[in-house]
GROMACS .gro file of N, CA, C and O in nm:
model
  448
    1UNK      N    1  -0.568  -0.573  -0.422
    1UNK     CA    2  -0.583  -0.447  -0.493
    1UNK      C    3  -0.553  -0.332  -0.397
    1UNK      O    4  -0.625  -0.310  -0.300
    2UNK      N    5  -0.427  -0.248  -0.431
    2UNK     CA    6  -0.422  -0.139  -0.349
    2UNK      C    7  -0.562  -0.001  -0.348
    2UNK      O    8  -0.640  -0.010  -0.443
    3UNK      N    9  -0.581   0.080  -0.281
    3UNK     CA   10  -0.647   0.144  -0.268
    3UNK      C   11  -0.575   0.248  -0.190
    3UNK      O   12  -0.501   0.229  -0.094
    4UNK      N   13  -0.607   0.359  -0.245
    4UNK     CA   14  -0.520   0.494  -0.121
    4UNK      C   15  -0.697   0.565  -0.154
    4UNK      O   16  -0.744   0.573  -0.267
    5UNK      N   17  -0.766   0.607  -0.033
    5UNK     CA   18  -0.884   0.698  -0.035
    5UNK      C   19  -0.864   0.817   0.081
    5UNK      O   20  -0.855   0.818   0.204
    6UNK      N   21  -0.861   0.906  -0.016
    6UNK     CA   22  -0.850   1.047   0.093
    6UNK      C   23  -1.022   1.114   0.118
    6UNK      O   24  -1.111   1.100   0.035
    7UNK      N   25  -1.038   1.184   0.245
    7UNK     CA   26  -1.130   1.237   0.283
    7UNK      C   27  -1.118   1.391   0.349
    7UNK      O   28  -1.010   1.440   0.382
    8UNK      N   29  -1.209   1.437   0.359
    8UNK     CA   30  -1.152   1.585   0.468
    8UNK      C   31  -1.170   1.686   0.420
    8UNK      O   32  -1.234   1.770   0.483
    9UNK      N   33  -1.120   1.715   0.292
    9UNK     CA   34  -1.105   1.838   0.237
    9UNK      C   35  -1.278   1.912   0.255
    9UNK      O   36  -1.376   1.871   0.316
   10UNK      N   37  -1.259   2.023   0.179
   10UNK     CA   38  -1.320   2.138   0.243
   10UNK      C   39  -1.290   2.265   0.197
   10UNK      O   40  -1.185   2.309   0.150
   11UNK      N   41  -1.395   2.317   0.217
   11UNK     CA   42  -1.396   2.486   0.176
   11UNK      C   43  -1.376   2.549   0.337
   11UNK      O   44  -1.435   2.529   0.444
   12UNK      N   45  -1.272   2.626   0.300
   12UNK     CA   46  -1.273   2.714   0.409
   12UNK      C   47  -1.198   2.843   0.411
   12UNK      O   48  -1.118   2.866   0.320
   13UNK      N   49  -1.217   2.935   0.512
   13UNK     CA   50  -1.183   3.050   0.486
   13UNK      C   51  -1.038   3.075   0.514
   13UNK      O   52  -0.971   3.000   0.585
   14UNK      N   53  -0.992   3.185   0.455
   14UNK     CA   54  -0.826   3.212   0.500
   14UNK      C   55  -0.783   3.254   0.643
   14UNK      O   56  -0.823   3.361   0.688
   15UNK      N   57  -0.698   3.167   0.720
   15UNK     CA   58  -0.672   3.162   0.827
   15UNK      C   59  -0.708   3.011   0.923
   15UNK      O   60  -0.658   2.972   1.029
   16UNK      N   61  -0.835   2.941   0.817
   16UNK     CA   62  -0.874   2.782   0.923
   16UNK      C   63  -0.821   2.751   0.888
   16UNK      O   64  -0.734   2.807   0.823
   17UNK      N   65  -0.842   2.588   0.916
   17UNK     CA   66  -0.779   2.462   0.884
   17UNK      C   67  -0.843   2.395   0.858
   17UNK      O   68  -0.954   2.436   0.827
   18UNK      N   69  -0.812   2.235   0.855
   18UNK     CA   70  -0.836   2.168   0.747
   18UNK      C   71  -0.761   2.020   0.787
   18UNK      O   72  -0.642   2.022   0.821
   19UNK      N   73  -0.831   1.905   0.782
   19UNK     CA   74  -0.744   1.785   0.880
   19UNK      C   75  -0.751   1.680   0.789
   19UNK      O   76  -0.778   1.569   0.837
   20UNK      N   77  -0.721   1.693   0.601
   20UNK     CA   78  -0.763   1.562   0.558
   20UNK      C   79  -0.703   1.410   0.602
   20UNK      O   80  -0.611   1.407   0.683
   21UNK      N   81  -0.744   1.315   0.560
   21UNK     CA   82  -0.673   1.172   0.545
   21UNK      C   83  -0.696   1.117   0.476
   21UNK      O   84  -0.799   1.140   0.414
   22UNK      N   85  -0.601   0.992   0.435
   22UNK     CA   86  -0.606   0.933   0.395
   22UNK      C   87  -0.603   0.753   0.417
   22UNK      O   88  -0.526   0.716   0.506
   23UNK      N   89  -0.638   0.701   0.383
   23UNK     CA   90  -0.682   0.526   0.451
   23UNK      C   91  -0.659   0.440   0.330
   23UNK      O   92  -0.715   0.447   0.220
   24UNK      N   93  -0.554   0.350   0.375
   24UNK     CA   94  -0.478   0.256   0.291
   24UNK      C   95  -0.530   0.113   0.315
   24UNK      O   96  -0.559   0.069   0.426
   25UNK      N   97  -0.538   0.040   0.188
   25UNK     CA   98  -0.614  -0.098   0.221
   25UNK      C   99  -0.506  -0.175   0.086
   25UNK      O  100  -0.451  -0.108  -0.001
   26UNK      N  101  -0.497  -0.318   0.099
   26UNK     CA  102  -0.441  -0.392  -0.003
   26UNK      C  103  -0.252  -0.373   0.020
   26UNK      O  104  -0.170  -0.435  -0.048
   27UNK      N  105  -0.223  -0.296   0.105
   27UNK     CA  106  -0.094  -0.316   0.150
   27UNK      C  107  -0.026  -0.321   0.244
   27UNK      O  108  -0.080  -0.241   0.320
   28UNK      N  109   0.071  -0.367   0.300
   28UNK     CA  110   0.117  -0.325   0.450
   28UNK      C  111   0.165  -0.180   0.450
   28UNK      O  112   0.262  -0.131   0.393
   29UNK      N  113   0.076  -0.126   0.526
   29UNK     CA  114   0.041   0.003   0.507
   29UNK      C  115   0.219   0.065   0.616
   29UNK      O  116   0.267   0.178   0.601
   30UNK      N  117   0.282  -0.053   0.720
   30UNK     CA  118   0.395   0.024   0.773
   30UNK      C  119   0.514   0.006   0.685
   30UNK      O  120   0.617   0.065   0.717
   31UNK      N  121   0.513  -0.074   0.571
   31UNK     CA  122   0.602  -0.047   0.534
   31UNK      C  123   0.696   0.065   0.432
   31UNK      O  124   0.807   0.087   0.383
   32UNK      N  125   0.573   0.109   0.441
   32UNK     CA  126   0.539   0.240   0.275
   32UNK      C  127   0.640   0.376   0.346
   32UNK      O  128   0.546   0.443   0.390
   33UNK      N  129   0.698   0.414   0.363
   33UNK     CA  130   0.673   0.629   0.351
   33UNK      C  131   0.557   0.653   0.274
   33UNK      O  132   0.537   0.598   0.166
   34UNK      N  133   0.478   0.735   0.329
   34UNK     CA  134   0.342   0.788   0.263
   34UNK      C  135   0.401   0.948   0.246
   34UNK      O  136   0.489   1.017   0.299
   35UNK      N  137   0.322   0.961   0.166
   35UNK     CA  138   0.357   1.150   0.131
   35UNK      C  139   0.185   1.202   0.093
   35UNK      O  140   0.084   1.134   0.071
   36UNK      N  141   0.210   1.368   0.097
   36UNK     CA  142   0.085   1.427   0.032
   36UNK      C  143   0.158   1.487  -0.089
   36UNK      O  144   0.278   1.513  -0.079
   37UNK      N  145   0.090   1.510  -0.205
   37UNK     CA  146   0.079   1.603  -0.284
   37UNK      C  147   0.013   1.686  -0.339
   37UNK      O  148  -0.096   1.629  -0.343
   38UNK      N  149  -0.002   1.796  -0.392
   38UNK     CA  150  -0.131   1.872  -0.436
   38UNK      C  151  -0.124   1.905  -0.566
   38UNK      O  152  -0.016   1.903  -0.625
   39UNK      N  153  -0.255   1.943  -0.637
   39UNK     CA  154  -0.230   2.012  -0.769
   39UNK      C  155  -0.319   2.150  -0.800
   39UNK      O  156  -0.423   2.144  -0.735
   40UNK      N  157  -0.314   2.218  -0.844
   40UNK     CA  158  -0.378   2.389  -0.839
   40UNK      C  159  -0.471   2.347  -0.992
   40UNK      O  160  -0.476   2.227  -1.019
   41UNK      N  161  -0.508   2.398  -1.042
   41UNK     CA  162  -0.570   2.434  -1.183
   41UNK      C  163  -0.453   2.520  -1.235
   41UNK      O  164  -0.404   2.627  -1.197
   42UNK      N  165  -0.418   2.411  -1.362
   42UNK     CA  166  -0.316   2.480  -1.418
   42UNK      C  167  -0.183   2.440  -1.396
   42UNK      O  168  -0.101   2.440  -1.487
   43UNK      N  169  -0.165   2.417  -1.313
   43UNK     CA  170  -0.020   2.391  -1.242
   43UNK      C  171   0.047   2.237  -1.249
   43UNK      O  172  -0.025   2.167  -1.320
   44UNK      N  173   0.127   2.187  -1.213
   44UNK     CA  174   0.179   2.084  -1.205
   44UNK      C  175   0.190   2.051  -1.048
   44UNK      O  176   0.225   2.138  -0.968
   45UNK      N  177   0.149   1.880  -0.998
   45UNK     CA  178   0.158   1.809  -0.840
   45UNK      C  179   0.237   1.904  -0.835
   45UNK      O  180   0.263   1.994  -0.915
   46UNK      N  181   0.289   1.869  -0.698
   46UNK     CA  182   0.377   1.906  -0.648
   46UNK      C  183   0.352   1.859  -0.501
   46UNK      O  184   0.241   1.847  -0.449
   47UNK      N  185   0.466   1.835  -0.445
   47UNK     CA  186   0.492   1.753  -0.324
   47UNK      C  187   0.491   1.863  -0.206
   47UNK      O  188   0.546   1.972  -0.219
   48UNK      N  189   0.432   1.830  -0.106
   48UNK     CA  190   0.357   1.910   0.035
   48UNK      C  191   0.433   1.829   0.141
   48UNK      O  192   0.523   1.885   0.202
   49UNK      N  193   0.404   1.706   0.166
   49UNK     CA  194   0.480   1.661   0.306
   49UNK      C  195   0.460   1.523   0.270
   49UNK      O  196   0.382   1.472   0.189
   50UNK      N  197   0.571   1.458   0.370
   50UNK     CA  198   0.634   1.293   0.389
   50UNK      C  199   0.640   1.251   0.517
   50UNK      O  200   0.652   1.328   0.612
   51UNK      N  201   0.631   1.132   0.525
   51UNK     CA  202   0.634   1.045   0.636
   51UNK      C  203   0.707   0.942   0.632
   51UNK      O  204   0.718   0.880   0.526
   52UNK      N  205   0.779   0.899   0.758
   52UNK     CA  206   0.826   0.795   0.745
   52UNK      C  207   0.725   0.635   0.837
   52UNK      O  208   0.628   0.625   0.912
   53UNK      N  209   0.815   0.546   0.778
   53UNK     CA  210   0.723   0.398   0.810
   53UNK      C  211   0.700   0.404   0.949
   53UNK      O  212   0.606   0.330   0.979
   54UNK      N  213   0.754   0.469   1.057
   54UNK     CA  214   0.704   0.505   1.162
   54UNK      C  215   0.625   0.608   1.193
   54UNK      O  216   0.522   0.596   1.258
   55UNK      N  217   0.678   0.733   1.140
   55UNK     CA  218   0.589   0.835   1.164
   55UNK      C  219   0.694   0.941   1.263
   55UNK      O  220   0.650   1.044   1.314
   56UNK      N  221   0.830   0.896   1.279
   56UNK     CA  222   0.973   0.974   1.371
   56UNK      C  223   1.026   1.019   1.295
   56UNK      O  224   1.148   1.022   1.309
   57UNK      N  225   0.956   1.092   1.146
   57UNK     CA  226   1.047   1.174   1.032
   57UNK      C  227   0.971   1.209   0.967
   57UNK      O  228   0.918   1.123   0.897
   58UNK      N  229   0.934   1.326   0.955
   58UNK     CA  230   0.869   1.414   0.839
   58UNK      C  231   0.908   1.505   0.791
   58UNK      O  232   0.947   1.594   0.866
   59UNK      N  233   0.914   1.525   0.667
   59UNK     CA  234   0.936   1.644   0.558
   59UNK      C  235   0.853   1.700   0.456
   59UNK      O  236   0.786   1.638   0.373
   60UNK      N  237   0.866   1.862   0.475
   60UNK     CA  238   0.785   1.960   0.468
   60UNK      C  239   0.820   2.039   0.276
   60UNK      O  240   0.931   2.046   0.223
   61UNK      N  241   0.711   2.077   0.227
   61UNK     CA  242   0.768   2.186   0.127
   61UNK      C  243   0.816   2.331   0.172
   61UNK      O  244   0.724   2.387   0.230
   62UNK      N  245   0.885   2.378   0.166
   62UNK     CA  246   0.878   2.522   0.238
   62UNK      C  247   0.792   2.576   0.220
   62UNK      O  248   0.763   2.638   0.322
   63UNK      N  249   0.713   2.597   0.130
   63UNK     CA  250   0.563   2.674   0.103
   63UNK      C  251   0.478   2.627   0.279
   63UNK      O  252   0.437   2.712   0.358
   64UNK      N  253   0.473   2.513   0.296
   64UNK     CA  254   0.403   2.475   0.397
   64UNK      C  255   0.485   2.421   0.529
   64UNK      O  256   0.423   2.329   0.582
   65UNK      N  257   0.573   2.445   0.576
   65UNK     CA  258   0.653   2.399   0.699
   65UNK      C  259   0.618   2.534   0.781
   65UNK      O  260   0.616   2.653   0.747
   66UNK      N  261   0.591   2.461   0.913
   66UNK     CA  262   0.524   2.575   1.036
   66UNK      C  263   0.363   2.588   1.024
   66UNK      O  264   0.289   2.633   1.111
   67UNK      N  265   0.322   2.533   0.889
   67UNK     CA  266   0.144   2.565   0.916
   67UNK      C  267   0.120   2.440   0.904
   67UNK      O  268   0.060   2.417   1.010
   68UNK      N  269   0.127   2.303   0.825
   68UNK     CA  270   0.125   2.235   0.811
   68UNK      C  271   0.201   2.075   0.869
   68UNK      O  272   0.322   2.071   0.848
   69UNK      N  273   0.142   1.946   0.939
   69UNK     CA  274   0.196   1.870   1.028
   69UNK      C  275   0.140   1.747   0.994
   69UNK      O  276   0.037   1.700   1.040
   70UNK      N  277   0.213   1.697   0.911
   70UNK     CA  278   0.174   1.568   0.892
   70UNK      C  279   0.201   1.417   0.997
   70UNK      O  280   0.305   1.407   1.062
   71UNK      N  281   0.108   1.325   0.999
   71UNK     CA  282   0.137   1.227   1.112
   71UNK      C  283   0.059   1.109   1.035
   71UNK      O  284  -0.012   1.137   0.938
   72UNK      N  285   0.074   0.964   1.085
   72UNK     CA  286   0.031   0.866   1.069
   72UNK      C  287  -0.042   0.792   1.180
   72UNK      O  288  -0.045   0.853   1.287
   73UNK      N  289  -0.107   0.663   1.176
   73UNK     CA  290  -0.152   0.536   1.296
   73UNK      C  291  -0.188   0.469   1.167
   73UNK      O  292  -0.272   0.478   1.078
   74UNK      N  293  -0.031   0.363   1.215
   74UNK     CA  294  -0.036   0.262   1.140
   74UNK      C  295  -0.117   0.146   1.185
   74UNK      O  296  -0.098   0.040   1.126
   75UNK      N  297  -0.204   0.151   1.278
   75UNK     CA  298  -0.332   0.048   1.358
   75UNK      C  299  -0.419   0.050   1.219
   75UNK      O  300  -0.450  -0.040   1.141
   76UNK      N  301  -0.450   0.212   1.224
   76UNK     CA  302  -0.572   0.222   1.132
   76UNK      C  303  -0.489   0.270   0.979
   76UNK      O  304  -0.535   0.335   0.884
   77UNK      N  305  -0.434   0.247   0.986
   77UNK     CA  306  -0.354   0.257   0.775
   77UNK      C  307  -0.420   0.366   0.735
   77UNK      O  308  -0.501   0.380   0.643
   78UNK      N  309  -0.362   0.470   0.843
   78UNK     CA  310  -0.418   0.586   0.815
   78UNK      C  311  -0.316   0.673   0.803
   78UNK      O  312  -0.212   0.632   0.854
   79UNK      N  313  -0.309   0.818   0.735
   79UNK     CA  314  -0.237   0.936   0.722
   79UNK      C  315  -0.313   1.039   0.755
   79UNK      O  316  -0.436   1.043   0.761
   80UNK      N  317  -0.246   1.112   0.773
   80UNK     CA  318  -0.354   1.275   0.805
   80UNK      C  319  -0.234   1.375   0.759
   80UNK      O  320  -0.111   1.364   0.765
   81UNK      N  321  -0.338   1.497   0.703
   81UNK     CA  322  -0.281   1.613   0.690
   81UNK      C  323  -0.339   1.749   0.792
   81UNK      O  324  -0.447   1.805   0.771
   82UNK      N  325  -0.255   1.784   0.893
   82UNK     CA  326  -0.342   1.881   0.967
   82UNK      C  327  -0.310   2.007   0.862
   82UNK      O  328  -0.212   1.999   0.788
   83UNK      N  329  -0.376   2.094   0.861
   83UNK     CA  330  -0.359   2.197   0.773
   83UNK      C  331  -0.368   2.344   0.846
   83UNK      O  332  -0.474   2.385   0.799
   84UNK      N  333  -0.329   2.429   0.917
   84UNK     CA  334  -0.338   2.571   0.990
   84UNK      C  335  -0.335   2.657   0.918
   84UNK      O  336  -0.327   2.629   0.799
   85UNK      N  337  -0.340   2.796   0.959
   85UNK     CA  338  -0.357   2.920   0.914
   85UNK      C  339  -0.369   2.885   0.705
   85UNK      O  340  -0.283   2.884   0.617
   86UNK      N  341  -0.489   2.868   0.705
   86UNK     CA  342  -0.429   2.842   0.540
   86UNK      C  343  -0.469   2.929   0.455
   86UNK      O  344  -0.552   3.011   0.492
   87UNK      N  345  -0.420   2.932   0.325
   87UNK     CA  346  -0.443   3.075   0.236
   87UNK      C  347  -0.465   3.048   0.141
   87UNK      O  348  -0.433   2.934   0.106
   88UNK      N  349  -0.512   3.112   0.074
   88UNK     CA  350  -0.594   3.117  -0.082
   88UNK      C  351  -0.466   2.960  -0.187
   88UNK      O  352  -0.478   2.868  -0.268
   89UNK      N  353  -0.353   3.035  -0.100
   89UNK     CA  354  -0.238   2.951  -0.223
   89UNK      C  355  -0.257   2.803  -0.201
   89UNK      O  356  -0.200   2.721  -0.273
   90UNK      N  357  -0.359   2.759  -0.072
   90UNK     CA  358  -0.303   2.669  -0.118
   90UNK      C  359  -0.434   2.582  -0.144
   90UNK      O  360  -0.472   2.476  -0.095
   91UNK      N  361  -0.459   2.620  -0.188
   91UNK     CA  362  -0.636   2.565  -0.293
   91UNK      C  363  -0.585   2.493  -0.404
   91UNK      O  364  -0.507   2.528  -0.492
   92UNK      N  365  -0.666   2.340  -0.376
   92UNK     CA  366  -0.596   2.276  -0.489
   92UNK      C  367  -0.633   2.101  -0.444
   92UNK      O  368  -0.653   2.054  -0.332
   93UNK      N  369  -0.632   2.045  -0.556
   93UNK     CA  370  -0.677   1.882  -0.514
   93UNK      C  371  -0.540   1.822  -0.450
   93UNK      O  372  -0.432   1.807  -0.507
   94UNK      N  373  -0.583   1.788  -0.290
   94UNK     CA  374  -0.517   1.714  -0.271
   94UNK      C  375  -0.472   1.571  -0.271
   94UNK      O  376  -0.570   1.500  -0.254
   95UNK      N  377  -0.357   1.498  -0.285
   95UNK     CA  378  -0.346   1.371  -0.280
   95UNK      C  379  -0.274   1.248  -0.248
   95UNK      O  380  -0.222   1.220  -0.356
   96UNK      N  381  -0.251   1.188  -0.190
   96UNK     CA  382  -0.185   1.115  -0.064
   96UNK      C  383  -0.127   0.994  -0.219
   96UNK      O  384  -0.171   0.987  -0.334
   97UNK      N  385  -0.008   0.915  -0.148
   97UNK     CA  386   0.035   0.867  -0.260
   97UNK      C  387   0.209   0.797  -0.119
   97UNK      O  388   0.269   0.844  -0.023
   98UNK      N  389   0.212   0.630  -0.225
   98UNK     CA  390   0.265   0.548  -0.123
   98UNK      C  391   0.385   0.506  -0.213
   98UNK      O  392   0.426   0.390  -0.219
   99UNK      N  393   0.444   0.623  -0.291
   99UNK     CA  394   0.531   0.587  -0.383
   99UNK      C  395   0.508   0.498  -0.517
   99UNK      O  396   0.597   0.465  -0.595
  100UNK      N  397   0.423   0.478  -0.523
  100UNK     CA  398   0.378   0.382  -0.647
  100UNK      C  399   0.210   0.391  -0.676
  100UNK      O  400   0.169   0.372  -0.790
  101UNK      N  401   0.111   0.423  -0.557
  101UNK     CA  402  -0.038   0.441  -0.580
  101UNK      C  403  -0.060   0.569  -0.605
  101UNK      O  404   0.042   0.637  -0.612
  102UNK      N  405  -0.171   0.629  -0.623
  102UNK     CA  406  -0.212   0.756  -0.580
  102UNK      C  407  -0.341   0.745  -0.553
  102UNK      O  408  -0.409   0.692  -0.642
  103UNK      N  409  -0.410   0.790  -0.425
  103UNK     CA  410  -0.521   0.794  -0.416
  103UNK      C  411  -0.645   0.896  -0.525
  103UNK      O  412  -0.599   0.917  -0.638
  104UNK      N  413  -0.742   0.936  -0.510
  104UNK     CA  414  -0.842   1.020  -0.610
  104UNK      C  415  -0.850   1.116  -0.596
  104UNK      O  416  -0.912   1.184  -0.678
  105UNK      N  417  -0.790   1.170  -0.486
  105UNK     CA  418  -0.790   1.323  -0.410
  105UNK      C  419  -0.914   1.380  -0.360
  105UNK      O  420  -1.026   1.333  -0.379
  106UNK      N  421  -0.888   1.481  -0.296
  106UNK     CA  422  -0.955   1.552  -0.216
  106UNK      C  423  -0.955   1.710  -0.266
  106UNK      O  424  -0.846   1.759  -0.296
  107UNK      N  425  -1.102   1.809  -0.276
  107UNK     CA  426  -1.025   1.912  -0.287
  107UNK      C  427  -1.014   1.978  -0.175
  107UNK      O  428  -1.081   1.935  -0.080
  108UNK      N  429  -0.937   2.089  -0.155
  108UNK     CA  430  -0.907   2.209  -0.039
  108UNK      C  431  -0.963   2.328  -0.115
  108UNK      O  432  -0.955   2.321  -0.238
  109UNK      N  433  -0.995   2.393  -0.084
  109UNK     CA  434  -1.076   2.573  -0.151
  109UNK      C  435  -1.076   2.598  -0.024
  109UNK      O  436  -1.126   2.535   0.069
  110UNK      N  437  -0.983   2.752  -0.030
  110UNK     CA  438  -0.954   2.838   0.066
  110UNK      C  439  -0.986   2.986   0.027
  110UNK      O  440  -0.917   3.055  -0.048
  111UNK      N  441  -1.070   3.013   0.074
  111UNK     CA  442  -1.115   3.199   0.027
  111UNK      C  443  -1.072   3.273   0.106
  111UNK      O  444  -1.034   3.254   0.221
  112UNK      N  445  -1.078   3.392   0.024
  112UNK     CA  446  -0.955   3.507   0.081
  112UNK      C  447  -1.021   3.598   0.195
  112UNK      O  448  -0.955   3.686   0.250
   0.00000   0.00000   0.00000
């Protein structure tokens, strides 16, 4: 049984950060690209950042490239989202996803 479980999220103010992850069980967790996605109230996912099965390729949304740095350790079938200077916009459940799972998400709340 796959499982994607994210943790981390957090209320925080505009300008912190924010380091969620996510922890993969029931698959070979190096063979995946893992990605994040988020969703607002109201809005439709939308895709934040990617990884590759190593972790020597990542891609960014422009909304978030320069504040945001995604990385993996495929030891621990883990993902992380570091999150910097962050802003009201980007409040919203986050959620890690291995091309075919999606984990339950996490939320982020960022006040102004």
């Amino acid at each position: 049984q796959v499982q994607l479980v994210e943790s981390g999220g957090g209320l925080v103010q505009a300008g912190g950060s924010l380091r969620p992850s996510c922890s993969a069980s029931g698959i070979t967790f190096s063979n995946y690209f893992m990605g994040w996605f988020r969703q607002a109230p109201g809005k439709e996912r939308e895709f934040v950042a990617a990884i590759s099965w190593s972790g020597g390729n990542t891609y960014y949304a422009d909304s978030v490239k320069g504040r945001f740095t995604m990385s993996r350790d495929n030891a621990k079938n883990t993902v992380y989202l570091q999150m910097d200077n962050l802003k009201p916009g980007d409040t919203a459940v986050y959620y890690c996803h291995n091309g075919a799972n999606w984990g339950q998400g996490t939320q982020v709340t960022v006040s102004s």
